[in-house]
PDB file of C-alpha atoms and ligand atoms in Angstrom:
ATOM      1  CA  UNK A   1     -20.519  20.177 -26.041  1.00 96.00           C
ATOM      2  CA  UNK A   2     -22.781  17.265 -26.477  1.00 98.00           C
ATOM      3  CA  UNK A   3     -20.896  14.233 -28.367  1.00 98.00           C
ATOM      4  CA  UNK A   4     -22.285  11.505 -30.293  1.00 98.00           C
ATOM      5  CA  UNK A   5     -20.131   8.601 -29.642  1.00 98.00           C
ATOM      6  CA  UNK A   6     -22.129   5.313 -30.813  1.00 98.00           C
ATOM      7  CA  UNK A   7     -24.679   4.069 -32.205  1.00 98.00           C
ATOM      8  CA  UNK A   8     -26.222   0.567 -31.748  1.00 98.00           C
ATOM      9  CA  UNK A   9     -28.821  -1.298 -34.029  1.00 98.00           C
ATOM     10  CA  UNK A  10     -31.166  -3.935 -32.617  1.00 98.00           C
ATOM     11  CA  UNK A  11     -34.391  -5.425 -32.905  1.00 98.00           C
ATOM     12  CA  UNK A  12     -37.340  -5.179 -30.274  1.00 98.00           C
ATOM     13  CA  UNK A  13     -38.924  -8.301 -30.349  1.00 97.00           C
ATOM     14  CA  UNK A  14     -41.745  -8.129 -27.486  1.00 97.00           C
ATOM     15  CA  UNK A  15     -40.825 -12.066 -26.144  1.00 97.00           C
ATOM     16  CA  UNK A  16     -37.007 -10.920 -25.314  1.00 98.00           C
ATOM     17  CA  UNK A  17     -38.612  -8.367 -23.188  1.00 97.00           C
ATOM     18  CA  UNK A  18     -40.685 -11.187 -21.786  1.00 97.00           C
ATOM     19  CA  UNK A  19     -38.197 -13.514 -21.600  1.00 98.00           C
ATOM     20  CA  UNK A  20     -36.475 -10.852 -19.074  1.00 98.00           C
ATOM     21  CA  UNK A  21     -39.498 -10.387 -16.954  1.00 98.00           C
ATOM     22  CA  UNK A  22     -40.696 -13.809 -16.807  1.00 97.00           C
ATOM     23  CA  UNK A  23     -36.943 -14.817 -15.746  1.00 98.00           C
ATOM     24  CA  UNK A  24     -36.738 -18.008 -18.523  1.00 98.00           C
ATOM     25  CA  UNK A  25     -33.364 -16.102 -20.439  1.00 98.00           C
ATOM     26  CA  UNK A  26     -31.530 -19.307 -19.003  1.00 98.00           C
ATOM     27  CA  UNK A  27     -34.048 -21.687 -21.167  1.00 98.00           C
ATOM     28  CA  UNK A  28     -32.256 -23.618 -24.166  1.00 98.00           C
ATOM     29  CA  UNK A  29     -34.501 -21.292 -26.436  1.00 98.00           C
ATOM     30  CA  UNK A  30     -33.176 -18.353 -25.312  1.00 98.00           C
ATOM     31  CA  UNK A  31     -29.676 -18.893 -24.380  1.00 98.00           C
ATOM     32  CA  UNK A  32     -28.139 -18.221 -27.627  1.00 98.00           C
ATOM     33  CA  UNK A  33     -30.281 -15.348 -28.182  1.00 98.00           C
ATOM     34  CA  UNK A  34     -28.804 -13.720 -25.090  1.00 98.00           C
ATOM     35  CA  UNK A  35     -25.282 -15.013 -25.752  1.00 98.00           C
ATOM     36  CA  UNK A  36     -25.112 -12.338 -28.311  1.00 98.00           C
ATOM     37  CA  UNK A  37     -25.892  -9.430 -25.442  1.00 98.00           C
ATOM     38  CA  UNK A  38     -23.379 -10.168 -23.282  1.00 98.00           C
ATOM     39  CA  UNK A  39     -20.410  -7.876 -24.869  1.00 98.00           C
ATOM     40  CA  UNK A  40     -23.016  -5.422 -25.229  1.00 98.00           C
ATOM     41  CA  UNK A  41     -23.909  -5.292 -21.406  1.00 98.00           C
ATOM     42  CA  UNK A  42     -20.620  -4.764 -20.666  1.00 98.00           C
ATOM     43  CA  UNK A  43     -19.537  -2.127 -23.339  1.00 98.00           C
ATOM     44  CA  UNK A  44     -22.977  -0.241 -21.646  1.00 98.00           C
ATOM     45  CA  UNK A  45     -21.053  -0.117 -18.397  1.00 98.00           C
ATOM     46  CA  UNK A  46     -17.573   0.741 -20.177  1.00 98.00           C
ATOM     47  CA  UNK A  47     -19.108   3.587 -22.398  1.00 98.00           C
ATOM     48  CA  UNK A  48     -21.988   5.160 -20.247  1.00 97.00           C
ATOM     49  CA  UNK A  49     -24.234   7.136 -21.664  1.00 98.00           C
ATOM     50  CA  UNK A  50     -25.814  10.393 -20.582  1.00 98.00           C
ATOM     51  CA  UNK A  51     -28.547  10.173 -23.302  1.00 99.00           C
ATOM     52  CA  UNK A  52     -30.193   7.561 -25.508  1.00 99.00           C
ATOM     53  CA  UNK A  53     -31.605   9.494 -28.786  1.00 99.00           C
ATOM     54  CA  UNK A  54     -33.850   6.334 -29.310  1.00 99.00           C
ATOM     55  CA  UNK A  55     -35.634   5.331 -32.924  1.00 99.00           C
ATOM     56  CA  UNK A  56     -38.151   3.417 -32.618  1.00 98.00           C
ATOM     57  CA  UNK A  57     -42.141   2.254 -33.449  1.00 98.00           C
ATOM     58  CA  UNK A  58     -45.379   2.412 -31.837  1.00 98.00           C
ATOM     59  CA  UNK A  59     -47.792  -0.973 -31.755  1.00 96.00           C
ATOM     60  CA  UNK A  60     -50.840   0.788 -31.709  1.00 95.00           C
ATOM     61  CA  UNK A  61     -50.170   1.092 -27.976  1.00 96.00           C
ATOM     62  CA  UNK A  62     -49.493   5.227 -27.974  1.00 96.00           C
ATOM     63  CA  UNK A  63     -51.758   6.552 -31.447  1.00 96.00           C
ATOM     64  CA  UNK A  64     -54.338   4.019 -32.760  1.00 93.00           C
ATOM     65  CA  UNK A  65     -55.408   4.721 -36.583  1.00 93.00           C
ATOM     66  CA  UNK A  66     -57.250   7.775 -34.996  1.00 96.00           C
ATOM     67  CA  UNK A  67     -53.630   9.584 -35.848  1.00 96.00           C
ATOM     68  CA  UNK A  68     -50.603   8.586 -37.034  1.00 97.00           C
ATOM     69  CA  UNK A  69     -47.017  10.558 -37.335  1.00 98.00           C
ATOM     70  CA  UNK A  70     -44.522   9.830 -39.494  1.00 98.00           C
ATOM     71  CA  UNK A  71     -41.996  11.733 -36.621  1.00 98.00           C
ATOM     72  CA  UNK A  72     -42.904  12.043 -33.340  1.00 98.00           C
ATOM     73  CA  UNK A  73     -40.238  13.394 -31.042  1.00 98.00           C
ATOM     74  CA  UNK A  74     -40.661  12.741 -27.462  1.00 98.00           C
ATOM     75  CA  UNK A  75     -40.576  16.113 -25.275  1.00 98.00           C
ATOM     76  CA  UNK A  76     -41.784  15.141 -21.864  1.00 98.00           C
ATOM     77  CA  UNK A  77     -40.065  14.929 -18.424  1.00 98.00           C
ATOM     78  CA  UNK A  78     -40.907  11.025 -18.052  1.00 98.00           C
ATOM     79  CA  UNK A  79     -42.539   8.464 -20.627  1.00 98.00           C
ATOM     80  CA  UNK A  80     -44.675   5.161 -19.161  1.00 98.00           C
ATOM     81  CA  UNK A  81     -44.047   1.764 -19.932  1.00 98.00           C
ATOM     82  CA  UNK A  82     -47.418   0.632 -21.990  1.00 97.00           C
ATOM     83  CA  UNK A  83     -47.969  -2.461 -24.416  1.00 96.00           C
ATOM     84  CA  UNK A  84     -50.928  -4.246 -25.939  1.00 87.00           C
ATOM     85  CA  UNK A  85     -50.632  -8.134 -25.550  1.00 86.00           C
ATOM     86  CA  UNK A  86     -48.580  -8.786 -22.524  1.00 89.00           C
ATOM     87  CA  UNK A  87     -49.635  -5.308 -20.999  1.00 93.00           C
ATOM     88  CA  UNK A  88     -47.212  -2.573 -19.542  1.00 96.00           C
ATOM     89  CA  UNK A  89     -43.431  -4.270 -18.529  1.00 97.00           C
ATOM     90  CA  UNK A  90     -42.167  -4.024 -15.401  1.00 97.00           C
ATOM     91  CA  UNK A  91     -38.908  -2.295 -15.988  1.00 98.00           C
ATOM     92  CA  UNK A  92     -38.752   1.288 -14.749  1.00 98.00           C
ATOM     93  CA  UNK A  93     -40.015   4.869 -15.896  1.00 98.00           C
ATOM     94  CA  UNK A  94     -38.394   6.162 -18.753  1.00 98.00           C
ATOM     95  CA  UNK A  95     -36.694   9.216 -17.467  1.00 98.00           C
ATOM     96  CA  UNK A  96     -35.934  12.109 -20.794  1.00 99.00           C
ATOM     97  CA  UNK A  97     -34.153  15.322 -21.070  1.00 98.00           C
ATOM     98  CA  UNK A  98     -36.503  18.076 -21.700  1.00 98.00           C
ATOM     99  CA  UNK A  99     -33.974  20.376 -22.369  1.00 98.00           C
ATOM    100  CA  UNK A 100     -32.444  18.193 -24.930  1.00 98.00           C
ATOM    101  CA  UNK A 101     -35.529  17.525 -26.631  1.00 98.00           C
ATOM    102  CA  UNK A 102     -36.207  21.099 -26.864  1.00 98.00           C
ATOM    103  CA  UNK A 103     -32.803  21.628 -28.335  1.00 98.00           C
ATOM    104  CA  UNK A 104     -33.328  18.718 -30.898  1.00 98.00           C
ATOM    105  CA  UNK A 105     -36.881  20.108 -31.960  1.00 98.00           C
ATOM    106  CA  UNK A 106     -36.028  23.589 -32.713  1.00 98.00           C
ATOM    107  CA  UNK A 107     -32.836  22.487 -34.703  1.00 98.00           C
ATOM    108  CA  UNK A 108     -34.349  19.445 -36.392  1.00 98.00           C
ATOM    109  CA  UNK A 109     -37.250  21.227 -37.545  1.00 98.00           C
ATOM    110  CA  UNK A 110     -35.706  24.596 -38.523  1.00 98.00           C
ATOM    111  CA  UNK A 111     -33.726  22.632 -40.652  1.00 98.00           C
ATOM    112  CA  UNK A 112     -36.898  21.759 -42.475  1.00 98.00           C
ATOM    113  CA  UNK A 113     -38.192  17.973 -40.789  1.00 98.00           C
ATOM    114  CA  UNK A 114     -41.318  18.704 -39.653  1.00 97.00           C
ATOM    115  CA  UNK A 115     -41.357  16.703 -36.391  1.00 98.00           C
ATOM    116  CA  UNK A 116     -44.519  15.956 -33.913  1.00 98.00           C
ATOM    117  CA  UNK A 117     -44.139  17.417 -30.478  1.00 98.00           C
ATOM    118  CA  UNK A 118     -44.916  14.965 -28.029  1.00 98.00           C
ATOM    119  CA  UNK A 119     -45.348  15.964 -24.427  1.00 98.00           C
ATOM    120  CA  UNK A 120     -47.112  13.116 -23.597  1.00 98.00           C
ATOM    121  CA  UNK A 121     -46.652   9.773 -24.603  1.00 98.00           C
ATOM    122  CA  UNK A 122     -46.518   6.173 -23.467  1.00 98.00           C
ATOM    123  CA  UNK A 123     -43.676   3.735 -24.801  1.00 98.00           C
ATOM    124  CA  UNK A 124     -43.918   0.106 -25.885  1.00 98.00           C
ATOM    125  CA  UNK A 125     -41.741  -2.505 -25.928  1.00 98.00           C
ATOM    126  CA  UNK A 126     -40.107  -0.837 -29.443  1.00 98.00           C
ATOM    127  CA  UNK A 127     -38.126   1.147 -26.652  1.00 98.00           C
ATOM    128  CA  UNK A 128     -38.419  -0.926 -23.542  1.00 98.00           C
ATOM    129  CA  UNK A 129     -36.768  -4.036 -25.325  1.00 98.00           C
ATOM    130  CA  UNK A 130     -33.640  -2.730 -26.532  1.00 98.00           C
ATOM    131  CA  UNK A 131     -32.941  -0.799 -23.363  1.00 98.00           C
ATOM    132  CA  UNK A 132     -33.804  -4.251 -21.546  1.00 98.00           C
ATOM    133  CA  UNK A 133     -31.203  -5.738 -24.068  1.00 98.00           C
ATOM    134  CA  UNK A 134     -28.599  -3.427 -23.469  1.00 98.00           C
ATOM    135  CA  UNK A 135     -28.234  -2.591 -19.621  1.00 98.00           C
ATOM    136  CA  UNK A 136     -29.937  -6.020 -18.555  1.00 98.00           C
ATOM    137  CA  UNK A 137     -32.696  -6.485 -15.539  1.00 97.00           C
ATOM    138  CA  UNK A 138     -33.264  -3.366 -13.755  1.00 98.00           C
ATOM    139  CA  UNK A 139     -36.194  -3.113 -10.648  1.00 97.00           C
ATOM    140  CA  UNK A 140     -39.457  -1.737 -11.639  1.00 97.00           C
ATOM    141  CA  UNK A 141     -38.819   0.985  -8.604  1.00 98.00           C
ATOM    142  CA  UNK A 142     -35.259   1.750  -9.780  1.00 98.00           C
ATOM    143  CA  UNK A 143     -34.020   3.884 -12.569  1.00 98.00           C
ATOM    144  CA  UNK A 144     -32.079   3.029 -15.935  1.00 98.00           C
ATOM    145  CA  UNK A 145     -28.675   3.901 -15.789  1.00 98.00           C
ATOM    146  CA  UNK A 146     -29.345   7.130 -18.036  1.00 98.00           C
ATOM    147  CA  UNK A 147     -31.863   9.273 -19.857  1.00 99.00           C
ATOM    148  CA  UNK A 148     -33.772   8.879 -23.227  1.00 99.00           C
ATOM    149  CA  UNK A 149     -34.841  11.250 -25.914  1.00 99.00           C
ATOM    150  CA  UNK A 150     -37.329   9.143 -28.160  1.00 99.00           C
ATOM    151  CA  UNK A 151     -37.845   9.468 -31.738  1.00 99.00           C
ATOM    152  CA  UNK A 152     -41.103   7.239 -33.097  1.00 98.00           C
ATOM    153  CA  UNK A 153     -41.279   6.725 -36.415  1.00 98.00           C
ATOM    154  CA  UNK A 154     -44.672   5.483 -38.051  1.00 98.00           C
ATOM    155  CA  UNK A 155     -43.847   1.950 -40.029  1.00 98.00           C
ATOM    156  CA  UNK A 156     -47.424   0.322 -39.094  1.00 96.00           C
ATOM    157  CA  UNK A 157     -49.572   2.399 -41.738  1.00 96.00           C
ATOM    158  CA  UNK A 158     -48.857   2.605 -45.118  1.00 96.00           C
ATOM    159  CA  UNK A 159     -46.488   4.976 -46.659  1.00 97.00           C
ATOM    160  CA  UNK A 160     -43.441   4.779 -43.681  1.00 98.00           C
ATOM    161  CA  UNK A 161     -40.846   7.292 -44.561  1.00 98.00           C
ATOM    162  CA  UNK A 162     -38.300   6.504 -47.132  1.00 98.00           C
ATOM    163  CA  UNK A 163     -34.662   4.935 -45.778  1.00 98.00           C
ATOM    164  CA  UNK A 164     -33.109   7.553 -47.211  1.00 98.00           C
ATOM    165  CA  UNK A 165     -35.539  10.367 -45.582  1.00 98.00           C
ATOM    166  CA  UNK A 166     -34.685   8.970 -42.693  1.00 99.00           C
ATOM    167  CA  UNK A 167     -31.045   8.441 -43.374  1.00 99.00           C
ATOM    168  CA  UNK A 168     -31.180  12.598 -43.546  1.00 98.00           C
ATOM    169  CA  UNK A 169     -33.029  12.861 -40.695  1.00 99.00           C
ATOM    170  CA  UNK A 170     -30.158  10.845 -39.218  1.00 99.00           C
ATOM    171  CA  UNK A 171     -27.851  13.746 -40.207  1.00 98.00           C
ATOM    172  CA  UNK A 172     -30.037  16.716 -38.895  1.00 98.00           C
ATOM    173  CA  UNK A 173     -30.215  14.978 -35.711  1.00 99.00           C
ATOM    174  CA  UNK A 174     -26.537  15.122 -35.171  1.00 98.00           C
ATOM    175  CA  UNK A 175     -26.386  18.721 -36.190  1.00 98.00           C
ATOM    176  CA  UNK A 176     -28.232  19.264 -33.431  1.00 98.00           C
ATOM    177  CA  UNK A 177     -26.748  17.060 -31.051  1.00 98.00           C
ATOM    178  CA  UNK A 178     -23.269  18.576 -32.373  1.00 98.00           C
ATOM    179  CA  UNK A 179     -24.484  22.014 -31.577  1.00 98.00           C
ATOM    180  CA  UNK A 180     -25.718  21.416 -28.197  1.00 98.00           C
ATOM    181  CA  UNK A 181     -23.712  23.013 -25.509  1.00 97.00           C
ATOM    182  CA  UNK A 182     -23.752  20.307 -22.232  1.00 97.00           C
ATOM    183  CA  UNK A 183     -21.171  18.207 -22.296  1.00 98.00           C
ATOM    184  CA  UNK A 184     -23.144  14.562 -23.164  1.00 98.00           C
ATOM    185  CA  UNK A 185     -22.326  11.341 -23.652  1.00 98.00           C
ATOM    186  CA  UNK A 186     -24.890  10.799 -25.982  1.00 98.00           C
ATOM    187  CA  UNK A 187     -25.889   7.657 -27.937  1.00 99.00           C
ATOM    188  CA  UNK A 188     -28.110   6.605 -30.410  1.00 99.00           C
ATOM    189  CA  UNK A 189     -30.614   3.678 -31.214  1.00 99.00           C
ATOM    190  CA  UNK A 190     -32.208   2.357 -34.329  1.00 98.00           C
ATOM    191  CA  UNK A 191     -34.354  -0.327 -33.139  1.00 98.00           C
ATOM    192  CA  UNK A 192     -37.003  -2.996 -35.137  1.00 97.00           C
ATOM    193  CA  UNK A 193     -36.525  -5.709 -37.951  1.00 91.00           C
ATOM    194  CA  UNK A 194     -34.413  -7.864 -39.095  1.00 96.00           C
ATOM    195  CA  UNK A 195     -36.898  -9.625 -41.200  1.00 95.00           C
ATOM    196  CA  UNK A 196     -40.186 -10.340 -40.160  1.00 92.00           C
ATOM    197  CA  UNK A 197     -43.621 -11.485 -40.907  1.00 96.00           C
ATOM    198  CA  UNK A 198     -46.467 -12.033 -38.364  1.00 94.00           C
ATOM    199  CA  UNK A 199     -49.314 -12.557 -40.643  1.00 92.00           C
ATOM    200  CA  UNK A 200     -50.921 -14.334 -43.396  1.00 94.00           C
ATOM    201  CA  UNK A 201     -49.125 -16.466 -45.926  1.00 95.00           C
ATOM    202  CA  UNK A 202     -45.645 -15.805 -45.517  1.00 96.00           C
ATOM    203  CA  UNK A 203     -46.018 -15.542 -41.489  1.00 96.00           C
ATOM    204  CA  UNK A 204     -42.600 -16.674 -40.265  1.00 95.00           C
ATOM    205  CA  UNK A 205     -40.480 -15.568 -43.346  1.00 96.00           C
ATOM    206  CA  UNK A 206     -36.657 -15.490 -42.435  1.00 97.00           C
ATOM    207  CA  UNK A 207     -33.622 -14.109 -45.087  1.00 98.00           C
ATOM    208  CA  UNK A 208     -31.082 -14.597 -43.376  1.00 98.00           C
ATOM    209  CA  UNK A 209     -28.590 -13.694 -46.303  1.00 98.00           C
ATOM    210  CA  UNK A 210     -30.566 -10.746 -46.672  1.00 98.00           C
ATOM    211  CA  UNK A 211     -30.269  -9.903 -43.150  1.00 98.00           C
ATOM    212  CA  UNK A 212     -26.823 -10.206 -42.903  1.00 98.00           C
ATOM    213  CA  UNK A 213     -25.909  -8.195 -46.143  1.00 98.00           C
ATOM    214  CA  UNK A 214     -27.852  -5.562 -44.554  1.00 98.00           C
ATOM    215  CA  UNK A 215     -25.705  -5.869 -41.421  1.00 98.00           C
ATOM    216  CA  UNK A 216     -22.553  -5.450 -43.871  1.00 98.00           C
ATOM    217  CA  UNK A 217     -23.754  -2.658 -45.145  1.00 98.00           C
ATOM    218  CA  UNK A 218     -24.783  -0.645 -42.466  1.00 98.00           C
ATOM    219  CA  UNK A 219     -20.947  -0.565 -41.200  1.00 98.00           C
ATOM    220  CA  UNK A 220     -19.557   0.034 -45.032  1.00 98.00           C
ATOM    221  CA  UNK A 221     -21.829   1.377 -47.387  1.00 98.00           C
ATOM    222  CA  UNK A 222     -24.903   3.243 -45.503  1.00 98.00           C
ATOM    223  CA  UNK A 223     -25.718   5.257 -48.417  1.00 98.00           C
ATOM    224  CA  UNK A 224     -26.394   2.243 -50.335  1.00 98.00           C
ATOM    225  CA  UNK A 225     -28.091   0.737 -47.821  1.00 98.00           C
ATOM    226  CA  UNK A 226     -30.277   3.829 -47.116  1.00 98.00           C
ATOM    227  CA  UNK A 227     -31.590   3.989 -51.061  1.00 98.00           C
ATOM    228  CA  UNK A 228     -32.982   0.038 -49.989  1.00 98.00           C
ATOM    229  CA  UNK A 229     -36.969   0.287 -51.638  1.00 98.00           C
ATOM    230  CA  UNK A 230     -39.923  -0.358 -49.462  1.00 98.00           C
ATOM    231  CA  UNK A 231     -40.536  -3.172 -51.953  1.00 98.00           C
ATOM    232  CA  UNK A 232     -37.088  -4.780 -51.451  1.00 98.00           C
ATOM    233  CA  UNK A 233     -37.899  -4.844 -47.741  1.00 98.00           C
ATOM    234  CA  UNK A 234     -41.144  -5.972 -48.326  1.00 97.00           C
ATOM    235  CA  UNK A 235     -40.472  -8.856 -50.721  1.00 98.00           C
ATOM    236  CA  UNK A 236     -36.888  -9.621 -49.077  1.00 98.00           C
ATOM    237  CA  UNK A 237     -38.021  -9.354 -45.792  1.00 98.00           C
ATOM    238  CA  UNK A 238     -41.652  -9.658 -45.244  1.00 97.00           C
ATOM    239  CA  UNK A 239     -44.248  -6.981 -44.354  1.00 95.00           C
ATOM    240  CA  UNK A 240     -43.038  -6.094 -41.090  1.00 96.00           C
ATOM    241  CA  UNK A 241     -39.229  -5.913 -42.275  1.00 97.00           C
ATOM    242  CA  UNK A 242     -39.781  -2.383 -42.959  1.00 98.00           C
ATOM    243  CA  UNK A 243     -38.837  -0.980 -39.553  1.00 98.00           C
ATOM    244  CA  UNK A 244     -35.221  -1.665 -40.617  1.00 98.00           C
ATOM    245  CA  UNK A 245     -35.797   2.117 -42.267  1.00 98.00           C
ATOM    246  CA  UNK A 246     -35.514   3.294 -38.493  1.00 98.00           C
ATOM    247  CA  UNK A 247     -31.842   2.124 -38.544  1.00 98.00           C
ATOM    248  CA  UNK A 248     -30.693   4.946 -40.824  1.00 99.00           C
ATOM    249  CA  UNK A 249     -31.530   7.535 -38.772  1.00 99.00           C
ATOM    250  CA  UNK A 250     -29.216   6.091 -36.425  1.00 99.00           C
ATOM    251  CA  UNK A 251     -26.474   5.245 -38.921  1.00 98.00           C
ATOM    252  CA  UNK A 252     -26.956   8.525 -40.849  1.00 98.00           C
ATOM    253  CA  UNK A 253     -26.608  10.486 -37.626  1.00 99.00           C
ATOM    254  CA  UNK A 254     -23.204   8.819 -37.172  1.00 98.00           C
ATOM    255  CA  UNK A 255     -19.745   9.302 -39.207  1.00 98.00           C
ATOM    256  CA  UNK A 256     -19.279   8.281 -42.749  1.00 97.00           C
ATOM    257  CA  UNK A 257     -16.642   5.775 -41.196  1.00 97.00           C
ATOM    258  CA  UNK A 258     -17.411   4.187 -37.946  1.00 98.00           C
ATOM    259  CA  UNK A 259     -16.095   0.796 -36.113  1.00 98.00           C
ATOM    260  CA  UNK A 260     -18.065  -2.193 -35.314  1.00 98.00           C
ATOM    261  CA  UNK A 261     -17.477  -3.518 -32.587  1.00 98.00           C
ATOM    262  CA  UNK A 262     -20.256  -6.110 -32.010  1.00 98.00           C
ATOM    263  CA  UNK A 263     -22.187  -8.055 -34.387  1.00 98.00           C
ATOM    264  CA  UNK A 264     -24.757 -10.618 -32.902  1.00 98.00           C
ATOM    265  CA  UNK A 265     -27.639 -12.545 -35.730  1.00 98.00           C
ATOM    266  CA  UNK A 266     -29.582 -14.838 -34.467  1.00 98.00           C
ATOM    267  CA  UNK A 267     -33.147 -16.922 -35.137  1.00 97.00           C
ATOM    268  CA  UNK A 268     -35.500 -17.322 -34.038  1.00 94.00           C
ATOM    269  CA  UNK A 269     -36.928 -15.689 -31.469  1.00 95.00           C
ATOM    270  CA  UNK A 270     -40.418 -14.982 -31.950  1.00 93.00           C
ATOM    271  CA  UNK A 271     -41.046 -15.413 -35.700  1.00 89.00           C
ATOM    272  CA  UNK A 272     -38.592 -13.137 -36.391  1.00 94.00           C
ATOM    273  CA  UNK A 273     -34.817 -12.704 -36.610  1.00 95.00           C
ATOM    274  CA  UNK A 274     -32.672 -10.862 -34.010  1.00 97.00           C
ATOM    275  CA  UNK A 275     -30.202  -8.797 -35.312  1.00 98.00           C
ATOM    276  CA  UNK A 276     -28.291  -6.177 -33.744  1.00 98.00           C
ATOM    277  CA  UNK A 277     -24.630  -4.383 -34.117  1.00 98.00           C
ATOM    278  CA  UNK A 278     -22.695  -1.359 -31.922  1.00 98.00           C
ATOM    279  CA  UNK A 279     -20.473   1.089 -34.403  1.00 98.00           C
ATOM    280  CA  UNK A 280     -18.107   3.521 -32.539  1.00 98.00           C
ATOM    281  CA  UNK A 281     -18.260   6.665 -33.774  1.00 96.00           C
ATOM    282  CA  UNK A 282     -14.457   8.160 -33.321  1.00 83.00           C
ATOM    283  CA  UNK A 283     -13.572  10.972 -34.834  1.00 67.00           C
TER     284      UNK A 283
HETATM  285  C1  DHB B 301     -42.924  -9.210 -32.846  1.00 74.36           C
HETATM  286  C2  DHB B 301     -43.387  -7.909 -32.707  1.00 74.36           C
HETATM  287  C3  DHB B 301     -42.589  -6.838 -33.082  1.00 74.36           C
HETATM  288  O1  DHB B 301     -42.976  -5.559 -32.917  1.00 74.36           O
HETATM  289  C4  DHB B 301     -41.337  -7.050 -33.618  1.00 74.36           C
HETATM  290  O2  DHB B 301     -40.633  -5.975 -33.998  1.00 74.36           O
HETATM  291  C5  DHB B 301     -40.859  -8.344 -33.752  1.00 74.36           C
HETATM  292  C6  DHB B 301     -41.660  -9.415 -33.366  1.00 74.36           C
HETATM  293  C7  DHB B 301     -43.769 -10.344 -32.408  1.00 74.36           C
HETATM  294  O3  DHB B 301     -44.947 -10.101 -32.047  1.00 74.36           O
HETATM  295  O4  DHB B 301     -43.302 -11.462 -32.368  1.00 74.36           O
HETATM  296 FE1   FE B 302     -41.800  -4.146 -33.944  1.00 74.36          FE
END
């Protein structure tokens, strides 16, 4: 059967991902940023993966305001690399697992969330960062070291989903990644914040304190920290903190109790804060 055995929370900011291609990690701006991936590179190669179950945003790069799910569950063999700004990356196809999807789909949705099928769809740097982040550079012409089943989760258009609808979500998702019968190493992602602001007045906002409690809480008390308002993370956090709701549905898919094993905060980089954490789900 499949098994969920981690699940890792990061941020996507686009300039890591630049950073990477452009080959400047080893600048005095970045170093410290990437200090905090090192453990994470290696724990990648310790605890392989056969599946990524990855959360994560459109930029307006796969739906424009022409259509907007709240859930949109990738279903298709092989998902392109696309952006605005910067353009596509040049880090491989994203390889998924049809059959997988499929699987996750019928159980997600019979268990009443209505999920998007999408059997077509291109994928930003939300999910081309953290992969970049956690296995490191990889050719354009060669593959990442496993698959990916993507989740998208609309946090650009007002209302985003509740943290606590997706906290449930989180839990559905592992009933059907419980219930599936190939023997998987699966993993899963919750990827965006920590706080952030990229417009008007409070451009640049950083709470740290904020950031970090949330980082507490996500390893001790994820029920609490799923029942977080919209207007906490907008006030707290600044209009664009709100993609931290797409870490529940990776913490709510995993065990009440989990281990962390690797904590890394950091600013800047961008405007924004870095934050990311791995949690070990043993039984
Ligand atoms: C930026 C964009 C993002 O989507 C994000 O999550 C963080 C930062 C940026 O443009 O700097
Ligand atoms: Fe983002």
């Amino acid at each position: 059967m499949a098994q969920l055995t981690a699940g890792v929370g990061c941020s996507h900011v686009p300039a890591i991902g630049i950073a990477m291609d452009q080959g400047i990690t080893e600048q005095p701006y970045w170093v410290p940023a990437f200090e905090g991936f090192e453990f994470s590179r290696k724990w990648m190669k310790d605890n392989k993966p056969d599946v990524i179950f990855l959360v994560y945003n459109d930029h307006c790069t796969a739906f424009d305001a022409s259509c907007i799910p709240t859930f949109a569950l990738g279903c298709a063999a092989e998902y392109h690399p696309a952006d605005e700004g910067w353009g596509p990356r040049p880090v491989p196809v994203v390889k998924g697992h049809q059959r997988l999807s499929s699987h996750i789909a019928q159980s997600v949705i019979l268990d009443e969330f209505d999920l998007t099928i999408m059997n077509e769809m291109e994928v930003d740097h939300g999910l081309t960062v953290p992969m970049s982040i956690m296995f490191g550079e990889i050719a354009q012409d060669d593959d990442w070291p496993c698959l990916v089943v993507p989740l998208c989760v609309n946090v650009v258009q007002y209302p985003p989903p509740t943290g606590n609808r997706c906290f449930q979500l989180g839990k559905a998702i592992r009933r059907a990644i419980d219930s599936y019968d190939e023997d998987l190493n699966v993993m899963i992602f919750g990827t965006g914040g920590m706080s952030h602001q990229l417009q008007a007045e409070r451009a640049g906002l950083i709470n740290a304190d904020w950031d970090k409690r949330f980082l507490d809480m996500m390893t001790e008390d994820p029920i609490a920290a799923s029942q977080i308002t919209h207007e906490e993370y907008l006030r707290e956090t600044g209009s664009e903190g709100i993609e931290m709701v797409m870490w529940h549905v990776m913490r709510g898919a995993l065990n009440d109790k989990v281990t962390e094993v690797h904590r890394h905060y950091h600013v800047p980089a961008s405007n924004t804060a870095v934050g990311h954490i791995i949690l070990e789900n043993h039984e």
